[in-house]
Coordinates of C-alpha atoms in Angstrom, one line a residue:
X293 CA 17.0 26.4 16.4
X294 CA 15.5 23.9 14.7
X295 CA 14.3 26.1 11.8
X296 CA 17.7 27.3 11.5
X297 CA 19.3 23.7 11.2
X298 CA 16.5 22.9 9.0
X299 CA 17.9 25.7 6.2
X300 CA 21.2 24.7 6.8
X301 CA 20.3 20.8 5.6
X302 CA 18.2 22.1 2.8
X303 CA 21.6 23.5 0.9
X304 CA 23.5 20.9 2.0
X305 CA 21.6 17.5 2.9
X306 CA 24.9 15.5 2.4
X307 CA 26.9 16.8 4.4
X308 CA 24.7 15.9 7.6
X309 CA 24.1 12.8 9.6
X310 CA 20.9 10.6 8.2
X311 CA 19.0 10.9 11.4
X312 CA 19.2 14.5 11.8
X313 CA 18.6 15.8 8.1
X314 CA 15.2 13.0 8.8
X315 CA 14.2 14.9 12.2
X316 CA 14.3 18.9 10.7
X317 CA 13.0 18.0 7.1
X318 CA 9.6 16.2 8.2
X319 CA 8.8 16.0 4.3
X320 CA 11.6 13.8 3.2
X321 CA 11.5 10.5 2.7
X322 CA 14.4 9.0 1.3
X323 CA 18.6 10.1 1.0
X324 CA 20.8 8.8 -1.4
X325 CA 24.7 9.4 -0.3
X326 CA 26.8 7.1 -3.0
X327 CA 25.3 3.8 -3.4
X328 CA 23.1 3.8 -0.2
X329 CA 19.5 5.1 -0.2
X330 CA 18.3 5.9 3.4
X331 CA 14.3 5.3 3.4
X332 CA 11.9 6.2 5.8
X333 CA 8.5 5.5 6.2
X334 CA 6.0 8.2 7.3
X335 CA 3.6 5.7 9.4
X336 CA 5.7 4.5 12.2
X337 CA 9.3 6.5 11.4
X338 CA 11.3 3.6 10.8
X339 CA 14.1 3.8 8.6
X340 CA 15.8 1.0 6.3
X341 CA 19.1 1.1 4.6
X342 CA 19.3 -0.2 0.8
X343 CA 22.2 -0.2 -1.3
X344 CA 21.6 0.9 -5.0
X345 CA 24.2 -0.5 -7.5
X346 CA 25.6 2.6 -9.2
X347 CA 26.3 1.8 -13.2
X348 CA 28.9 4.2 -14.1

């Protein structure tokens, strides 16, 4: 099960919730969706919200 969610986040990050795309993809460290980054830190699995100012 969670292999298969894990494949189905890998084509599509965006399109899942920040907390789950975290738990199956134990590599990632940050998601950007728009002008939010999502970070987590590998240490003690917290994870901070920072928004990025997007020059267009």
């Amino acid at each position: 099960m969670k292999a298969r969610i894990k494949r189905k986040i890998q084509k599509r990050p965006f399109l899942y919730n920040v907390g789950q795309v975290f738990k199956a993809c134990d590599w990632l460290t940050s998601i950007q969706r728009g002008n939010i980054v999502w970070h987590r830190y590998h240490s003690f699995g917290t994870i901070t919200k920072r928004y990025v100012k997007i020059n267009d």
